PDB file of C-alpha atoms in Angstrom:
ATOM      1  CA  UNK A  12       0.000   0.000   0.000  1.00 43.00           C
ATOM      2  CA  UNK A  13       2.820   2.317   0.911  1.00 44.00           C
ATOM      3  CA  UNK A  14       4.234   1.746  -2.561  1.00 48.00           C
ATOM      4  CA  UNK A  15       1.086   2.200  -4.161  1.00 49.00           C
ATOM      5  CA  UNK A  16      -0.234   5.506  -2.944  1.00 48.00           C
ATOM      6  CA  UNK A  17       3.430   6.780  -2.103  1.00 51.00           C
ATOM      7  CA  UNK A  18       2.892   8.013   1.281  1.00 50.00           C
ATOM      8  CA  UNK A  19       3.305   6.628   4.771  1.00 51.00           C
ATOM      9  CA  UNK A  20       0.507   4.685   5.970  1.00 46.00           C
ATOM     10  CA  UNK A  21       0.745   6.092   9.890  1.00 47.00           C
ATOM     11  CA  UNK A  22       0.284   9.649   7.919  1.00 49.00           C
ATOM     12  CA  UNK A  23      -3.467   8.644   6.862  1.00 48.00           C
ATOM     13  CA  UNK A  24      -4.271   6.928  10.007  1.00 47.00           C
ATOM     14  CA  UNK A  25      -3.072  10.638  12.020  1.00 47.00           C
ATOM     15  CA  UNK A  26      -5.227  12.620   9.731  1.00 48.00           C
ATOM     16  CA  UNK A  27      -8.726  10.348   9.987  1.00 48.00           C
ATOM     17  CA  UNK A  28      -8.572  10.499  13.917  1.00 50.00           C
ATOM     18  CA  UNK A  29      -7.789  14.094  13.879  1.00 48.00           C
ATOM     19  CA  UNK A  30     -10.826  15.092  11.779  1.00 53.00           C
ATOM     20  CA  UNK A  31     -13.182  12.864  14.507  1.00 54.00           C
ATOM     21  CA  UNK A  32     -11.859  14.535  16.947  1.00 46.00           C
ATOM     22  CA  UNK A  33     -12.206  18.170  15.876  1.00 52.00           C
ATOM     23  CA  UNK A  34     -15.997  16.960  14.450  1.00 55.00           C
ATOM     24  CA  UNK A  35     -16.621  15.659  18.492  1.00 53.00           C
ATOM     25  CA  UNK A  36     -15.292  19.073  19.554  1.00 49.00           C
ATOM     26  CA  UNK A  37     -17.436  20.801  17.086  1.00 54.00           C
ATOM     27  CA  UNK A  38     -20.749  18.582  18.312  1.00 54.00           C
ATOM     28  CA  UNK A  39     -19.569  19.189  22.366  1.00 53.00           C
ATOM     29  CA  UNK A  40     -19.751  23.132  21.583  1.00 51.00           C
ATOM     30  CA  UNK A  41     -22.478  23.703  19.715  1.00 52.00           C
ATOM     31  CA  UNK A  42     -24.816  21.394  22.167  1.00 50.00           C
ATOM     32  CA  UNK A  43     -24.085  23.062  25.372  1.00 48.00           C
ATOM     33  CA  UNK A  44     -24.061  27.002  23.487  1.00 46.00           C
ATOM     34  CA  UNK A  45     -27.652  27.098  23.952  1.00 47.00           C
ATOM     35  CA  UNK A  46     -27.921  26.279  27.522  1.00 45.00           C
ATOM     36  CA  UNK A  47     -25.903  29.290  29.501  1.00 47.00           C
ATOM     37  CA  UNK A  48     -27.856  31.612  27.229  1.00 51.00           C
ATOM     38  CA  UNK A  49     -31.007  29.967  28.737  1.00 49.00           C
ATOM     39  CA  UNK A  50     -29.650  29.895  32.312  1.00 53.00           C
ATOM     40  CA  UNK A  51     -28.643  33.956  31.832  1.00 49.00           C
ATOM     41  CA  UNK A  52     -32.292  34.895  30.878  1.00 49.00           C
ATOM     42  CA  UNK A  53     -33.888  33.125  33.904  1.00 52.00           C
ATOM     43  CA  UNK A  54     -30.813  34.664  35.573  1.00 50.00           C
ATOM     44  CA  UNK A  55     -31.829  38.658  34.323  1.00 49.00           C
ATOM     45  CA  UNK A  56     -35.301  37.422  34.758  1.00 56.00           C
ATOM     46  CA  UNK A  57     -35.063  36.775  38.896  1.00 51.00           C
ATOM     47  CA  UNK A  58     -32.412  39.706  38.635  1.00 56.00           C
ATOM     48  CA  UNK A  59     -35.362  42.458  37.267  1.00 51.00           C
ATOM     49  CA  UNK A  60     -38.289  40.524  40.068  1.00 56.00           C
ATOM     50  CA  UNK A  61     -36.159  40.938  42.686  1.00 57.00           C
ATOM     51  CA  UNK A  62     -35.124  44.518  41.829  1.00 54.00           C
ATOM     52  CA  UNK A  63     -38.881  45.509  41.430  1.00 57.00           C
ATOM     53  CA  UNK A  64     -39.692  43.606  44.668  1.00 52.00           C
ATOM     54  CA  UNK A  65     -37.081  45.609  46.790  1.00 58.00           C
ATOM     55  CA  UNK A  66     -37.646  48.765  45.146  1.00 55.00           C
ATOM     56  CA  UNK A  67     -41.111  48.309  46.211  1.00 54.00           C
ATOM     57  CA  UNK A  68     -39.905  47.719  49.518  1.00 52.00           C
ATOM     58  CA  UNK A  69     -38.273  51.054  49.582  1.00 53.00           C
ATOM     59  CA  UNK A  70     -40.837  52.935  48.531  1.00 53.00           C
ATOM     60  CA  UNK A  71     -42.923  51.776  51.276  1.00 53.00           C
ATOM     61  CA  UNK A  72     -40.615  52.101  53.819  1.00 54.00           C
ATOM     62  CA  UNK A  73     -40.153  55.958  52.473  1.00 54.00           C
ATOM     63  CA  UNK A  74     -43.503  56.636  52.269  1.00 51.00           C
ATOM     64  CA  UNK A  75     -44.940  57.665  55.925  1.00 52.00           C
ATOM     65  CA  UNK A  76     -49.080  57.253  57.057  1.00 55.00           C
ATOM     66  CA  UNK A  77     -50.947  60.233  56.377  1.00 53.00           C
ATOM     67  CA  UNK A  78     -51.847  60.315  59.934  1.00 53.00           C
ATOM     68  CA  UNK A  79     -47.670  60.844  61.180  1.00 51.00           C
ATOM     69  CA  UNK A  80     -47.078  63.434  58.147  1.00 54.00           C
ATOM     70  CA  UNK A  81     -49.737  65.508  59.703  1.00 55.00           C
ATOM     71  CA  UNK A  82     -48.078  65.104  63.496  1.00 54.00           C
ATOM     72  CA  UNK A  83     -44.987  66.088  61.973  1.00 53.00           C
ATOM     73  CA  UNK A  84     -46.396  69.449  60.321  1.00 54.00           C
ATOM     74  CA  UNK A  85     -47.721  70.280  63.130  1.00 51.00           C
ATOM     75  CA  UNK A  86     -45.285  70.270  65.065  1.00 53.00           C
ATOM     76  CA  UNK A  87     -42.675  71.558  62.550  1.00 59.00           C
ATOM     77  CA  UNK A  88     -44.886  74.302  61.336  1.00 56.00           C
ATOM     78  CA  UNK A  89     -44.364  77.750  63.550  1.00 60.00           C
ATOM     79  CA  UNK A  90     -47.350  78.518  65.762  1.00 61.00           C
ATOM     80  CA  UNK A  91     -48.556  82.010  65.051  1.00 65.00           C
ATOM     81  CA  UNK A  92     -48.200  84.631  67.320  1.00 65.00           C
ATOM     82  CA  UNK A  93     -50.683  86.369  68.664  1.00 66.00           C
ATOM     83  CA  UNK A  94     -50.339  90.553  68.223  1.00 65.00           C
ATOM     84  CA  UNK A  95     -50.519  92.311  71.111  1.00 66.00           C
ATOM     85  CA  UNK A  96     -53.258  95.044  71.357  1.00 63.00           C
ATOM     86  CA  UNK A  97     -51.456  98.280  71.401  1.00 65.00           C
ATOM     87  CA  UNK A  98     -53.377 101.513  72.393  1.00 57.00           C
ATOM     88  CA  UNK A  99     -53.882 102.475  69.096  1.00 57.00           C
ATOM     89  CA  UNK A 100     -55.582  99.186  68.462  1.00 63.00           C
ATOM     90  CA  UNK A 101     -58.232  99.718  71.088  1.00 60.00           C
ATOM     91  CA  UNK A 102     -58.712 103.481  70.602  1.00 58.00           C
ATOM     92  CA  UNK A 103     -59.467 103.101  67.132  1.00 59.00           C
ATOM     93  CA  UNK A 104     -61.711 100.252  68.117  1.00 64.00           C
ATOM     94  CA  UNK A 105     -63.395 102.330  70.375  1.00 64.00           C
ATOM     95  CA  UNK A 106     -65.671 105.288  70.191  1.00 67.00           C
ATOM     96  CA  UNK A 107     -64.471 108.829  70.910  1.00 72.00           C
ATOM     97  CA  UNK A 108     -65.487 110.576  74.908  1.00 84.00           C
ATOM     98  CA  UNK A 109     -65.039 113.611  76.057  1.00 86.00           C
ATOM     99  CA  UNK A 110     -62.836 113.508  79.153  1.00 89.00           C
ATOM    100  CA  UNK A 111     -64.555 114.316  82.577  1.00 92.00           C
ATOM    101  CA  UNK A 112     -62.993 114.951  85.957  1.00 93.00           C
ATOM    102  CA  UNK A 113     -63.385 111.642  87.240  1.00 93.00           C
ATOM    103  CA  UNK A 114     -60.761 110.540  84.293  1.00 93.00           C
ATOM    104  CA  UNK A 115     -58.203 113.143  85.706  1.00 94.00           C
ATOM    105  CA  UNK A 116     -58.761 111.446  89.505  1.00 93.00           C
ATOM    106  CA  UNK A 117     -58.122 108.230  88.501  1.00 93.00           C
ATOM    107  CA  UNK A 118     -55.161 109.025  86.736  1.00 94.00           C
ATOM    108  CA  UNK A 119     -53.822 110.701  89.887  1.00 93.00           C
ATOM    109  CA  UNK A 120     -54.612 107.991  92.237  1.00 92.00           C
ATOM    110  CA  UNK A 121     -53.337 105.513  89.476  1.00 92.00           C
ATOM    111  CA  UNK A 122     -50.077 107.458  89.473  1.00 93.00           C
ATOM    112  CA  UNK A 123     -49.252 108.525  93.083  1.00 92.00           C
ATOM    113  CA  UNK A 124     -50.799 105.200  94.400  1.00 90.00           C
ATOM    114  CA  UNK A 125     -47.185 103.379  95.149  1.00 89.00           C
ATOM    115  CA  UNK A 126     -45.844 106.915  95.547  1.00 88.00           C
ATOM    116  CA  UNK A 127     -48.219 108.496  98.807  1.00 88.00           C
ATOM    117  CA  UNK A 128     -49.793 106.793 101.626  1.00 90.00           C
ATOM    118  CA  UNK A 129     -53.234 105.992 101.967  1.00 90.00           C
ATOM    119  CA  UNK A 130     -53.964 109.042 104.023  1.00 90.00           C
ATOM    120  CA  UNK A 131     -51.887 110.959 101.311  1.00 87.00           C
ATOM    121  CA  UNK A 132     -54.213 110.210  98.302  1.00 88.00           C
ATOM    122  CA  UNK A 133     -57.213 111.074 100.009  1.00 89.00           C
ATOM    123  CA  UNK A 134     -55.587 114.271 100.075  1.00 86.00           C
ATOM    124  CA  UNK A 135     -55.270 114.516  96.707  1.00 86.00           C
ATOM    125  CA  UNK A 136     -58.999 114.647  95.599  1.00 89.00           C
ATOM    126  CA  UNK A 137     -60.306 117.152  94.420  1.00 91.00           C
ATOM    127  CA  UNK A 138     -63.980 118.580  95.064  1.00 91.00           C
ATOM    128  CA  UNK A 139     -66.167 119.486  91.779  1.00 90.00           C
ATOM    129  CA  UNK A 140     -66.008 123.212  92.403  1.00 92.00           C
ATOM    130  CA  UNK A 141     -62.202 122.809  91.622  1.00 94.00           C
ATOM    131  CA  UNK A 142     -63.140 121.966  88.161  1.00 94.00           C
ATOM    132  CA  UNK A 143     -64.237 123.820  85.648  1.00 93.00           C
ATOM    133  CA  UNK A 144     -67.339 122.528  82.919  1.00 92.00           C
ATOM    134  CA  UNK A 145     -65.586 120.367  80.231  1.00 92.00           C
ATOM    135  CA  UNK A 146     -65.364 119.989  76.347  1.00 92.00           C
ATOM    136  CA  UNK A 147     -68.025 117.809  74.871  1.00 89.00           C
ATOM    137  CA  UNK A 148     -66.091 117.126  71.886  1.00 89.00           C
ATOM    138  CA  UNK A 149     -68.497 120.431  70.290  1.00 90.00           C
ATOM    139  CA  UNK A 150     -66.391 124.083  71.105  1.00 92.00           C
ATOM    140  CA  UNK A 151     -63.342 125.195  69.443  1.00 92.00           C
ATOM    141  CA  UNK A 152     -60.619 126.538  71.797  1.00 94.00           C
ATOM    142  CA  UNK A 153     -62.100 129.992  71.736  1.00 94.00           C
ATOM    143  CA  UNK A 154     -65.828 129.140  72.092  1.00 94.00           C
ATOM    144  CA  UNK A 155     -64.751 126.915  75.336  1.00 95.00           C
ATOM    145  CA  UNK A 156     -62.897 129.317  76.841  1.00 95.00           C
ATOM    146  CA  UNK A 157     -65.423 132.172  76.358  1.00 94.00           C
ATOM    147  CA  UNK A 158     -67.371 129.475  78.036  1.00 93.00           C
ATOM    148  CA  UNK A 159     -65.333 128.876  80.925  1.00 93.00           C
ATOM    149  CA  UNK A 160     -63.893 132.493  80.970  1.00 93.00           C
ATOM    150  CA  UNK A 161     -66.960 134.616  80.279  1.00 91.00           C
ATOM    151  CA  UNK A 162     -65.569 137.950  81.822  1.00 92.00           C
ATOM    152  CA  UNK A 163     -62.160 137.924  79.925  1.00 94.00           C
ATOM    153  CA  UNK A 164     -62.198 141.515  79.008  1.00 92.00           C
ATOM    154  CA  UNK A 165     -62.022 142.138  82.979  1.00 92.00           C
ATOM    155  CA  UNK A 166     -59.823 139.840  84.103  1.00 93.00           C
ATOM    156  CA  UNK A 167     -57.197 140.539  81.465  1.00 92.00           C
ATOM    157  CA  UNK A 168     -57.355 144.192  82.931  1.00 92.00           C
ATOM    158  CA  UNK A 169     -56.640 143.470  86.178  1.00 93.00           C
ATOM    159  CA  UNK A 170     -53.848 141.290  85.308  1.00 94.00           C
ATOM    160  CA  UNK A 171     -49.846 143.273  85.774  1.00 93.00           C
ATOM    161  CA  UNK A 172     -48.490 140.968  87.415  1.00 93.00           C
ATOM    162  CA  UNK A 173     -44.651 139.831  85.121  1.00 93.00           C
ATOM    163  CA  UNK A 174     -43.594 136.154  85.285  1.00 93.00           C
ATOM    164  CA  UNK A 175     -47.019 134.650  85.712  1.00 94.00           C
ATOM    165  CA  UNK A 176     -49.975 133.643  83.567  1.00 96.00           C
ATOM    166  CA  UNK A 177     -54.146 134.295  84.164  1.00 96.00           C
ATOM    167  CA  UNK A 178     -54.582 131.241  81.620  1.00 96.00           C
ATOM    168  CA  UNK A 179     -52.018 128.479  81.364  1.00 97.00           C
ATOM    169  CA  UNK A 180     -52.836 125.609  78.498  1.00 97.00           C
ATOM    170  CA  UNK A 181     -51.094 122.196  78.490  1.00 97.00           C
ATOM    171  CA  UNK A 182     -50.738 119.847  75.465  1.00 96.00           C
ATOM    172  CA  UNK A 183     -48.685 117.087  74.364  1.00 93.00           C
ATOM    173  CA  UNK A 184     -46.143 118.519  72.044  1.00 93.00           C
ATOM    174  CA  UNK A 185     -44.930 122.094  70.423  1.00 93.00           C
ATOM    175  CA  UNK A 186     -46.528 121.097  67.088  1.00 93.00           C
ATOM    176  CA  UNK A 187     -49.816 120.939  68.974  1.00 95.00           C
ATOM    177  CA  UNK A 188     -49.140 124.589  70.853  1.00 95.00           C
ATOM    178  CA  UNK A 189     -48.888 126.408  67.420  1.00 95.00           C
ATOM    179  CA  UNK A 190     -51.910 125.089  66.825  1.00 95.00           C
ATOM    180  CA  UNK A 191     -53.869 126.371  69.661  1.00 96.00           C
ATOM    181  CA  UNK A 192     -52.391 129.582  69.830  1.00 95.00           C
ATOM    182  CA  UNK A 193     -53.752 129.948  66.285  1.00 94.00           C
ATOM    183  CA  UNK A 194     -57.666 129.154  67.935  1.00 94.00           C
ATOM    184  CA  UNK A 195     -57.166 131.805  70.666  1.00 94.00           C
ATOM    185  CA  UNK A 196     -57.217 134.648  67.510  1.00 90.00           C
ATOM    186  CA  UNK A 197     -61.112 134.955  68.602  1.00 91.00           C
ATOM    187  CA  UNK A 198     -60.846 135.438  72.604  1.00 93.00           C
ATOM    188  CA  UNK A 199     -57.316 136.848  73.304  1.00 90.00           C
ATOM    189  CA  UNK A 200     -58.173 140.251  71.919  1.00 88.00           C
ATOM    190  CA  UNK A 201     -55.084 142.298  73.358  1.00 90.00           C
ATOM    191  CA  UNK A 202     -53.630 139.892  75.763  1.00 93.00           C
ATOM    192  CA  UNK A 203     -50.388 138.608  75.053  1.00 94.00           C
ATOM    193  CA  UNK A 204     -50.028 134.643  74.557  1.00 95.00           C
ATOM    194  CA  UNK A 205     -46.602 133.309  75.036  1.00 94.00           C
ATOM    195  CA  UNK A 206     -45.792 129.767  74.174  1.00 94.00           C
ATOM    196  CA  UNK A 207     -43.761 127.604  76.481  1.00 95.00           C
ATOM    197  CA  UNK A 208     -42.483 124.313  74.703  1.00 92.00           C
ATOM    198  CA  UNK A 209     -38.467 123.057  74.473  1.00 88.00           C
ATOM    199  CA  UNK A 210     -38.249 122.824  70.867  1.00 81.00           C
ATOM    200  CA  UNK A 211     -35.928 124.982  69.345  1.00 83.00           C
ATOM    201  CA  UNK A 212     -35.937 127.649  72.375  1.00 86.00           C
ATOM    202  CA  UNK A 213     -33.585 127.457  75.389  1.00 90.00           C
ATOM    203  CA  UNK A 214     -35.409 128.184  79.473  1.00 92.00           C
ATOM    204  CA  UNK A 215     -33.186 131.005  79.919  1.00 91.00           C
ATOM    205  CA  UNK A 216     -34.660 133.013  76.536  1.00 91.00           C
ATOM    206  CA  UNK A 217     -38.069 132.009  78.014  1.00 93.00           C
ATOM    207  CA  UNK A 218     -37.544 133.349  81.422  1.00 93.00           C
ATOM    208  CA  UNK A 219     -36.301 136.356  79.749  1.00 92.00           C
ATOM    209  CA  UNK A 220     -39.585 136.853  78.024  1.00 91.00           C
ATOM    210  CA  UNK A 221     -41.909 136.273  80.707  1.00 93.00           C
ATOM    211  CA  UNK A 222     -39.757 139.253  83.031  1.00 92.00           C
ATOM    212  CA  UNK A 223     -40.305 141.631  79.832  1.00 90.00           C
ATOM    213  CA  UNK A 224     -43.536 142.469  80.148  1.00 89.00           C
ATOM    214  CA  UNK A 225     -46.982 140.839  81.543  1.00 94.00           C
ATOM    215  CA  UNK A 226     -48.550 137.662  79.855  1.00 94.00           C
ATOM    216  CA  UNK A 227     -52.113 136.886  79.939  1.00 96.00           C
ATOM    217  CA  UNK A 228     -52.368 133.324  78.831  1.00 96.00           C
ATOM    218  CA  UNK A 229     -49.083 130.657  78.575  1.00 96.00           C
ATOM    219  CA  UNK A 230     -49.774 127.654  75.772  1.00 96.00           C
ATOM    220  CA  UNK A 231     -46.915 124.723  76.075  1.00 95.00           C
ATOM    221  CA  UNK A 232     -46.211 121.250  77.354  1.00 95.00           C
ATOM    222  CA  UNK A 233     -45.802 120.562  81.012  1.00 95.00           C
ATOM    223  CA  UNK A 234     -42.469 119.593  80.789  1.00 94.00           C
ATOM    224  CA  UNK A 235     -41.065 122.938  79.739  1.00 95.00           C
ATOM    225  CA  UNK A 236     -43.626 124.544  82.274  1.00 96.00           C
ATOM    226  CA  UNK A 237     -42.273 122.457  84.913  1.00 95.00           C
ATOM    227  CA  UNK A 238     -38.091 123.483  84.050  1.00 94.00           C
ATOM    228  CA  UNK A 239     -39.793 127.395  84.050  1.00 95.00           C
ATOM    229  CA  UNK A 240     -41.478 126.867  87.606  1.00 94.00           C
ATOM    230  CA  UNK A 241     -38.264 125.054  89.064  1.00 93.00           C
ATOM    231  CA  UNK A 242     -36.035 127.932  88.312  1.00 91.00           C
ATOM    232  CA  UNK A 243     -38.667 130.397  89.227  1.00 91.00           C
ATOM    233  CA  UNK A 244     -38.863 131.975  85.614  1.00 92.00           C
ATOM    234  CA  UNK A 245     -42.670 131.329  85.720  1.00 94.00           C
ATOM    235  CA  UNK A 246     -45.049 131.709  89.168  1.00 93.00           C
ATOM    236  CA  UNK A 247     -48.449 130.784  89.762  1.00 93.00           C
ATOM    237  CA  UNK A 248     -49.968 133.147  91.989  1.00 92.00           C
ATOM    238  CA  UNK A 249     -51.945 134.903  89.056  1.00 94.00           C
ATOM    239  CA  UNK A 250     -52.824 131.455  87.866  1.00 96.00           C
ATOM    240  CA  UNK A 251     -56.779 131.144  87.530  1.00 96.00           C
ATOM    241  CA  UNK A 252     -57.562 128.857  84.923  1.00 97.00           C
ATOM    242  CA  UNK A 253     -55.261 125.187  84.265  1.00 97.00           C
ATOM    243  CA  UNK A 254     -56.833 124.035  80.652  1.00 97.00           C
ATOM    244  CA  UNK A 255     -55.987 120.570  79.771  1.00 97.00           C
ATOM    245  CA  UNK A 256     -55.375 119.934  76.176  1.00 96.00           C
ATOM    246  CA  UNK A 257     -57.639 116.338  77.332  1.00 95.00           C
ATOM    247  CA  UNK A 258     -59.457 115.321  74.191  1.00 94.00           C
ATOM    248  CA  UNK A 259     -56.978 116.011  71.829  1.00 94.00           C
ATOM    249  CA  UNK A 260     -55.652 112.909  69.952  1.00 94.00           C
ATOM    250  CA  UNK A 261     -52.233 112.205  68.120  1.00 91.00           C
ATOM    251  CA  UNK A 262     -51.478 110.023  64.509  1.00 90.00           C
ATOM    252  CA  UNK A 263     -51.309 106.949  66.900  1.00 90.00           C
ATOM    253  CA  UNK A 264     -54.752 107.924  68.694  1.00 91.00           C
ATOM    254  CA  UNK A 265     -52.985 108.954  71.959  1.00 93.00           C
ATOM    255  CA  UNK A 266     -54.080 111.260  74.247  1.00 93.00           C
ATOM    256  CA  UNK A 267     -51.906 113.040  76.287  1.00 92.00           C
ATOM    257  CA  UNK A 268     -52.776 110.792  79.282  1.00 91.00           C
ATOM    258  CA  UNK A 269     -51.651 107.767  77.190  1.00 93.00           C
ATOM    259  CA  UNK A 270     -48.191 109.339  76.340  1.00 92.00           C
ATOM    260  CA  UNK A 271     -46.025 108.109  79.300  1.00 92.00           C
ATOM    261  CA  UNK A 272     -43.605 111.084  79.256  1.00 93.00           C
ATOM    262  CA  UNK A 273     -46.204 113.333  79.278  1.00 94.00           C
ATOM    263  CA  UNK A 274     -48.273 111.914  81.972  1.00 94.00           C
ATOM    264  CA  UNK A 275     -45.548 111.652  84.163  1.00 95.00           C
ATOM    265  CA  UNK A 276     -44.729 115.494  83.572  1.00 95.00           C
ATOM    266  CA  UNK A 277     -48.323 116.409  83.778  1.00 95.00           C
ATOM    267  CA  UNK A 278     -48.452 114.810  86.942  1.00 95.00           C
ATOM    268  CA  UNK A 279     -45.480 116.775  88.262  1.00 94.00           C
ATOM    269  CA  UNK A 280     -47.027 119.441  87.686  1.00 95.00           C
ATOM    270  CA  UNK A 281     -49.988 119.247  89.441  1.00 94.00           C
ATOM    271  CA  UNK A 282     -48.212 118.775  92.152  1.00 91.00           C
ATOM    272  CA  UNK A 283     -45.946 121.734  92.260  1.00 89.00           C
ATOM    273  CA  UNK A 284     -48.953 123.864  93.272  1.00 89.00           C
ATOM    274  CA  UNK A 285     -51.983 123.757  91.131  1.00 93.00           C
ATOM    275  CA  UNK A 286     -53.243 121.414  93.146  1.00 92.00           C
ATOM    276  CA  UNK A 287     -52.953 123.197  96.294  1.00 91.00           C
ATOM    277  CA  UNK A 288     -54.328 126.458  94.195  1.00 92.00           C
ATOM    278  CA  UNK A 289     -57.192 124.302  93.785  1.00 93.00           C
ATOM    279  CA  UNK A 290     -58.028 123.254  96.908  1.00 91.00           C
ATOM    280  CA  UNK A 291     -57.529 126.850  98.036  1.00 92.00           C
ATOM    281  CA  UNK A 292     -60.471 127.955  95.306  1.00 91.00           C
ATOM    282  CA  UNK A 293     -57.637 130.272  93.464  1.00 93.00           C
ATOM    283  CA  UNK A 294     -57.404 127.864  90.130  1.00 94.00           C
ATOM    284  CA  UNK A 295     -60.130 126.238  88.454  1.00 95.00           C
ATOM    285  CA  UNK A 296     -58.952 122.727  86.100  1.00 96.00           C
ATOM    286  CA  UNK A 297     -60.893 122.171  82.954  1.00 95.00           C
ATOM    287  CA  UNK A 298     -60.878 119.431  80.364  1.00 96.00           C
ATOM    288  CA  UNK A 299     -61.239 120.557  76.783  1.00 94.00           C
TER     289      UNK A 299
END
């Protein structure tokens, strides 16, 4: 055979069993290709369950009851506060009164009640002939004091004393005295009105002014009045009238009462000697 097909016979045998093999290789990996792509799809398959399954899970874990998102607003939301009522809130609320002399006793008893003894602020009362009839929210400056002053013309002859006042009016601020001197065009006639605030004027100028001649009526606040009587620039012993600016109100509905700087000065005031003027029938308080 060798000579016949001129070849070694082990060469033909080699060759045969090689092909069968590779062909048995060929067979092994094409049968098991299909399986691992099987296995990875059930594989992905659990893989995207158990995802959805836990992402579910999460979702209800993050979401909270209704019932504990409302608790937690609550109590993480600010609770409001509450605006305190201010003066101006319950003025404006409220209807305007004229002022009456009771008002100006209980402010004095109100004031001086940690500041006197008991026997002290009976003292202080004051009978209803030490007032004079007050505003009913209907005069003008003029037309009350006419009212409460009906023999002017008289009185402001007989007045020559310096340093002192017949009529002295209190208010709140110097704004408000320009004002009133500018009512008191109908009843001064000749009398000389002097006005007695801080603003923009110095005590000693003032005292100076009240020693130049004699003054009929004095418009101002009581603070200045009080720094005039201390150093003795103004006296009361030709005081007859003390008009209280009462009814008057501010921008921020305040009275003069309400104003704590202003009561307290008021308040000094009447007790550096009106009140004793009073009591004494000399000085008659009214409330316009």
């Amino acid at each position: 055979m060798g000579d016949d097909l001129g070849d070694e016979w082990w060469q033909h045998e080699g060759n045969s069993d090689a092909s069968e093999v590779e062909k048995e290789i060929e067979e092994e990996e094409d049968k098991p290709a299909d399986k691992p792509n099987t296995q990875a799809k059930t594989k992905k398959r659990k893989n995207v369950t158990e995802k959805s399954v836990t992402a579910k899970k999460k979702k209800n874990e993050q979401k909270p009851c209704p019932s504990d998102q409302n608790e937690e607003d609550k109590s993480t939301k600010p609770k409001r506060k509450r605006k305190k009522k201010t003066i101006t809130d319950v003025l404006a609320s409220s209807e305007p009164k004229a002022g009456c002399p009771a008002d100006l006793q209980a402010l004095m008893s109100l004031y001086f009640s940690d500041k006197r003894s008991v026997i002290e602020l009976e003292e202080l009362k004051l009978q209803d002939s030490c007032f004079s009839s007050s505003n009913d929210l209907t005069h003008s400056l003029s037309s009350y004091l006419k009212h409460v002053c009906p023999k002017w013309a008289k009185v402001q002859k007989n007045h020559t004393e310096k340093s002192a006042v017949v009529i002295l009016i209190v208010c709140c601020s110097a704004l408000r005295t320009i004002e009133l001197i500018k009512q008191l065009t109908t009843f001064k006639g000749e009398a000389r009105v002097i006005k007695l605030f801080a603003k923009h004027i110095k005590v000693e100028e003032q005292v100076k002014l009240l020693q130049k001649g004699v003054t009929h009526i004095g418009v101002g606040t009581p603070g200045r009045i009080c720094a005039l009587i201390e150093k003795e620039g103004l006296h009361l012993q030709a005081l007859r009238y003390l008009v209280l600016d009462w009814n008057w109100r501010d921008q921020k509905l305040r009275r003069m009462a309400d104003v704590p700087e202003v009561k307290v000065d008021l308040m000094k005031l009447l007790d550096s000697g009106v009140l004793n003027g009073c009591k004494e029938g000399k000085v008659k308080i009214g409330l316009f």
